PDB file of C-alpha atoms in Angstrom:
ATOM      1  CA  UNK R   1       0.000   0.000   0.000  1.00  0.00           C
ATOM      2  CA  UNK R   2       1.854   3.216  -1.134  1.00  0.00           C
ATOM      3  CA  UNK R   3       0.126   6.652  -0.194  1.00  0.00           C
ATOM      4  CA  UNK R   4       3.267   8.616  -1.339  1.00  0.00           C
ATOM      5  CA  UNK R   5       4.880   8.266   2.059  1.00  0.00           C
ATOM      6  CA  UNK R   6       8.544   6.565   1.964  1.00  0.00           C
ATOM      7  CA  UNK R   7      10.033   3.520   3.414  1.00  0.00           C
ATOM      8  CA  UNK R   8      11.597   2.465   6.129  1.00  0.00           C
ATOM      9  CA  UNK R   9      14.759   0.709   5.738  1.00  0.00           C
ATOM     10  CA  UNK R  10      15.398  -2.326   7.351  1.00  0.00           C
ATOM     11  CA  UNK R  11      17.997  -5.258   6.533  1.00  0.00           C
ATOM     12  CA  UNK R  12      18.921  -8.553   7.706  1.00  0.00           C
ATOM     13  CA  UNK R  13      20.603 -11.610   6.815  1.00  0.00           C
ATOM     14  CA  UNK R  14      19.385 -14.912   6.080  1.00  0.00           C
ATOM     15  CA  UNK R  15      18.701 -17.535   8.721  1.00  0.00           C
ATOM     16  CA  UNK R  16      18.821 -13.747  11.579  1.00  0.00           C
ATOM     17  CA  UNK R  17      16.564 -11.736  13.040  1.00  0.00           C
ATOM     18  CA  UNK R  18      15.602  -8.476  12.388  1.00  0.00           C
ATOM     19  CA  UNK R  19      13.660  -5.788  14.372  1.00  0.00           C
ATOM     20  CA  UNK R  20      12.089  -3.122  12.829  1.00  0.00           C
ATOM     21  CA  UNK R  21      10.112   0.013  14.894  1.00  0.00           C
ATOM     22  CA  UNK R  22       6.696   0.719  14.670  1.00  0.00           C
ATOM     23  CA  UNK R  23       5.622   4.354  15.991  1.00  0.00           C
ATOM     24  CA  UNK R  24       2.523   5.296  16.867  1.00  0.00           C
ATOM     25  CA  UNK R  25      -0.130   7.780  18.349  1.00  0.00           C
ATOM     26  CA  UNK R  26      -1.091   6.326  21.597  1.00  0.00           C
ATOM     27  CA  UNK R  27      -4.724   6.613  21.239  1.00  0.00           C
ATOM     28  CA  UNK R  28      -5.124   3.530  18.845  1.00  0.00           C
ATOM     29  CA  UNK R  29      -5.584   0.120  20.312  1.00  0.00           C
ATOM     30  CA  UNK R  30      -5.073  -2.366  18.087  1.00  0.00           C
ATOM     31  CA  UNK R  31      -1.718  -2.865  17.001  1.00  0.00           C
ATOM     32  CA  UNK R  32      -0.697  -4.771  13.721  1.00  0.00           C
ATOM     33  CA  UNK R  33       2.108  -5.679  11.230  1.00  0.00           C
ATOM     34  CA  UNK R  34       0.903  -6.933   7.696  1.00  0.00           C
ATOM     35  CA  UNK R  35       2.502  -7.677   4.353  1.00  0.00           C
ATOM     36  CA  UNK R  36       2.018  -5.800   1.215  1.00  0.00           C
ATOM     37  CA  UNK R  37       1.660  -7.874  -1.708  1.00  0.00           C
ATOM     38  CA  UNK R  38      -0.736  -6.801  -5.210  1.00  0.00           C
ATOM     39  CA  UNK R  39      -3.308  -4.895  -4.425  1.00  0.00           C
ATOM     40  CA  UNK R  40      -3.759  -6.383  -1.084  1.00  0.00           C
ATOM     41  CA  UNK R  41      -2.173  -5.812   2.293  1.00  0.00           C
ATOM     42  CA  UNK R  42      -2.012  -9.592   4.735  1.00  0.00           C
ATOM     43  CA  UNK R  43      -1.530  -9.471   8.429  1.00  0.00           C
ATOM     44  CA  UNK R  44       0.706 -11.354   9.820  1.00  0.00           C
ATOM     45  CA  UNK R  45       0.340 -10.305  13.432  1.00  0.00           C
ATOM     46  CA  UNK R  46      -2.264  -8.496  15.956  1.00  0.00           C
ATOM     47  CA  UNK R  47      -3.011  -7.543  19.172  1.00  0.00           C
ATOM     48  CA  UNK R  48      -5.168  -5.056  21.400  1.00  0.00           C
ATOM     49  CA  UNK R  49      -3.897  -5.230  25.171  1.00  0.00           C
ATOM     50  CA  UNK R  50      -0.931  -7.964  24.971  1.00  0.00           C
ATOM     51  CA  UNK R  51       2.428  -6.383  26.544  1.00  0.00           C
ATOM     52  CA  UNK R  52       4.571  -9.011  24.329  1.00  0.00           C
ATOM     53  CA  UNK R  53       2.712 -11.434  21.583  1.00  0.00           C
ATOM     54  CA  UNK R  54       4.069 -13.808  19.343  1.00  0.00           C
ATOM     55  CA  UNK R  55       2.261 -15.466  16.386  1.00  0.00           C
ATOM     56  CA  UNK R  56       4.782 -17.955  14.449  1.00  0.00           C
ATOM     57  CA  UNK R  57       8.001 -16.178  13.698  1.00  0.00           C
ATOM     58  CA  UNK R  58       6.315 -12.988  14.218  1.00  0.00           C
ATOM     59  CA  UNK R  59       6.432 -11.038  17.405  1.00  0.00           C
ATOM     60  CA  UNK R  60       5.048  -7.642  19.100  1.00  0.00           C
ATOM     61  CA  UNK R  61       6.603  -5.926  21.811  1.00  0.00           C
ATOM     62  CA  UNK R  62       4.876  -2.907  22.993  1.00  0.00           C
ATOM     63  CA  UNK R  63       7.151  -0.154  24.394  1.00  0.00           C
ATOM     64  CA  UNK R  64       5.920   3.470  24.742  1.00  0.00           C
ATOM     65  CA  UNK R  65       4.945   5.602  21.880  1.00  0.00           C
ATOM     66  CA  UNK R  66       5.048   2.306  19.571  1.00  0.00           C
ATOM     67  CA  UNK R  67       6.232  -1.005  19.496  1.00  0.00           C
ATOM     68  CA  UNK R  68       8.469  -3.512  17.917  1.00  0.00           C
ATOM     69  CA  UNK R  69       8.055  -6.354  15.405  1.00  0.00           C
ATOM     70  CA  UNK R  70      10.538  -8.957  15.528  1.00  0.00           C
ATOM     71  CA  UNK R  71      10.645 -11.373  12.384  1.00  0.00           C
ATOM     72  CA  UNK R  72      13.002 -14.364  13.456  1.00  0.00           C
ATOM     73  CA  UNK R  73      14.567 -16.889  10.634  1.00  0.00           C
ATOM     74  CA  UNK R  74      14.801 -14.592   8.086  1.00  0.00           C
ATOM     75  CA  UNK R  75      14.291 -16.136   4.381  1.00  0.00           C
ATOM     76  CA  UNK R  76      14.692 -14.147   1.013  1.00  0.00           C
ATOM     77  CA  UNK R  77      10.913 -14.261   0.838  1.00  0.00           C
ATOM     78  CA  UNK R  78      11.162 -12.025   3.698  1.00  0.00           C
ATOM     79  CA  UNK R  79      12.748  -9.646   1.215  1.00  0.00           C
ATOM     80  CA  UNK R  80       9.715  -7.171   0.659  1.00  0.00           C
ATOM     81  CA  UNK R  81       7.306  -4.423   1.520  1.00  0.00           C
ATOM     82  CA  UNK R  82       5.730  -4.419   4.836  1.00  0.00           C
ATOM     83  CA  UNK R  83       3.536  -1.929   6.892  1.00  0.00           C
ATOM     84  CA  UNK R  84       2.750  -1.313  10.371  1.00  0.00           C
ATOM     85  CA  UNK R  85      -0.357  -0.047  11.671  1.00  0.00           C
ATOM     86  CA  UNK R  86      -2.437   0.906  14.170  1.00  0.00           C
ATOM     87  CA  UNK R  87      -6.465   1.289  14.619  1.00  0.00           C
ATOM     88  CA  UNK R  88      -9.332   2.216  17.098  1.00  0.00           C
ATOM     89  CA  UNK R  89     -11.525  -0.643  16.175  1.00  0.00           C
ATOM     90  CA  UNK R  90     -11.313  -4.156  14.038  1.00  0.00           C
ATOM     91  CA  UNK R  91     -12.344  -2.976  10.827  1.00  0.00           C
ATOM     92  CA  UNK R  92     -10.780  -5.040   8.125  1.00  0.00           C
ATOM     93  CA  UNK R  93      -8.136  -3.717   6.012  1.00  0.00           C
ATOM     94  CA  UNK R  94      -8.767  -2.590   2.017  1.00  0.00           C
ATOM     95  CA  UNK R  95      -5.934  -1.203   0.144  1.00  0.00           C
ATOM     96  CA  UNK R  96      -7.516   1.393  -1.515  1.00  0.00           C
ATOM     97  CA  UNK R  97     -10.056   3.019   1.447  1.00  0.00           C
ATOM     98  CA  UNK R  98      -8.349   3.924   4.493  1.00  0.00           C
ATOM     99  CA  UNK R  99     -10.584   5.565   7.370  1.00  0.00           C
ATOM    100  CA  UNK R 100      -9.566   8.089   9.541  1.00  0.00           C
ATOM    101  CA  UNK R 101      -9.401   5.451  12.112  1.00  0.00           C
ATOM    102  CA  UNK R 102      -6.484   3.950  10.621  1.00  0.00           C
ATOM    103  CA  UNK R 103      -3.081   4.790  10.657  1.00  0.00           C
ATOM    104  CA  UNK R 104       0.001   3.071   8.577  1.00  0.00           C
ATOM    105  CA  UNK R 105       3.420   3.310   8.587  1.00  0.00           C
ATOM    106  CA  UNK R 106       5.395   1.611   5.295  1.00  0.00           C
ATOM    107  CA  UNK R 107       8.768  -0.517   5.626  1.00  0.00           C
ATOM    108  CA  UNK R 108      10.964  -2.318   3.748  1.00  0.00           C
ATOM    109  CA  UNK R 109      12.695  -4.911   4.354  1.00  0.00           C
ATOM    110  CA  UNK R 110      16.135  -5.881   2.520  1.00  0.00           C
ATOM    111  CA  UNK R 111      17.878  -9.479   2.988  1.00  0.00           C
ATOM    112  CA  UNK R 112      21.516  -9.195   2.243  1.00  0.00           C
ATOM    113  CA  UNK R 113      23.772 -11.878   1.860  1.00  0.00           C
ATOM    114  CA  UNK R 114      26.439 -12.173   4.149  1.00  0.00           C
ATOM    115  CA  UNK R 115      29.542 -10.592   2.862  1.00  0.00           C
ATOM    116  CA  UNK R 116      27.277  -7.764   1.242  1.00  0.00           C
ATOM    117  CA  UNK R 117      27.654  -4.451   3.217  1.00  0.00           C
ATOM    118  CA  UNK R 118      25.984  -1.317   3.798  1.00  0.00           C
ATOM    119  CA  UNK R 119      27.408   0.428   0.380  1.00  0.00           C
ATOM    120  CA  UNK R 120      26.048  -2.456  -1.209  1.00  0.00           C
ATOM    121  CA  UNK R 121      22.470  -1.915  -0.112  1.00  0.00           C
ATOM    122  CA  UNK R 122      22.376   1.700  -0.779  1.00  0.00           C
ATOM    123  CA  UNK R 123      23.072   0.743  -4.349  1.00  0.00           C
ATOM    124  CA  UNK R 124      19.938  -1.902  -4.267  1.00  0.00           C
ATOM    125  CA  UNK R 125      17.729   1.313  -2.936  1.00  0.00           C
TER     126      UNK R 125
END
C-alpha cells in the first residue's frame, strides 16, 4: 500500500533476526504488522492489550509511543514491503479506502547476503 509516504529501511541476513520500529499515536488500540503484496495488504500479526505477543516467527513488543516487530529466521521471501499499523476498532483492512481510524506506517525490508555491506544496499535502494 503506497500513499506517497517513503520507506523504512530495514535489513537482515538470512537464517537472523531483524527488528524493525513501529511508531505510533497512543490513542489507537489495536496494534498490527501486515505484508504488502498486489493490491492487497495480509496481516501477519495483531493484538489489542498484549504487553509481548508472538504469532509464528512474528512477534510484538509494545514499548511506549510504539512497538516492535521482531521477524526471526529470516528467508529471502522475507525480502519485501511491509507496513505497520495501528487502529481504534477491528475494521478489516482494504488497500484502496483507508478511514480516519487507521493509521500506517510503510517498511521495507532488505535481505543481504552475508559478505554484502551497507554500500552495497544503498546501491539496491
Amino acid at each position: 500500500m503506497q500513499d506517497g509516504s517513503s520507506f523504512l529501511v530495514y535489513s537482515g541476513i538470512e537464517g537472523a533476526d531483524v527488528t524493525v520500529e513501529c511508531s505510533f499515536p497512543s490513542s489507537f488500540i489495536r496494534k498490527f504488522f501486515c505484508k504488502e503484496t498486489f493490491r492487497q495488504v495480509d496481516i501477519l500479526i495483531e493484538t489489542t492489550n498484549a504487553t509481548d505477543y508472538q504469532s509464528g516467527r512474528y512477534r510484538i513488543v509494545h514499548k511506549q509511543g510504539g512497538y516492535l516487530v521482531t521477524i526471526s529466521q529470516l528467508t529471502k521471501s522475507d525480502s519485501r514491503g511491509y507496513c505497520c499499523g495501528a487502529g481504534s476498532n477491528f475494521h478489516r483492512l482494504q488497500t484502496r479506502k483507508l478511514k480516519s481510524s487507521l493509521w500506517m506506517q510503510n517498511l521495507l525490508v532488505v535481505l543481504l547476503q552475508k559478505k554484502q555491506s551497507m554500500l552495497e544496499l544503498e546501491k539496491i535502494l
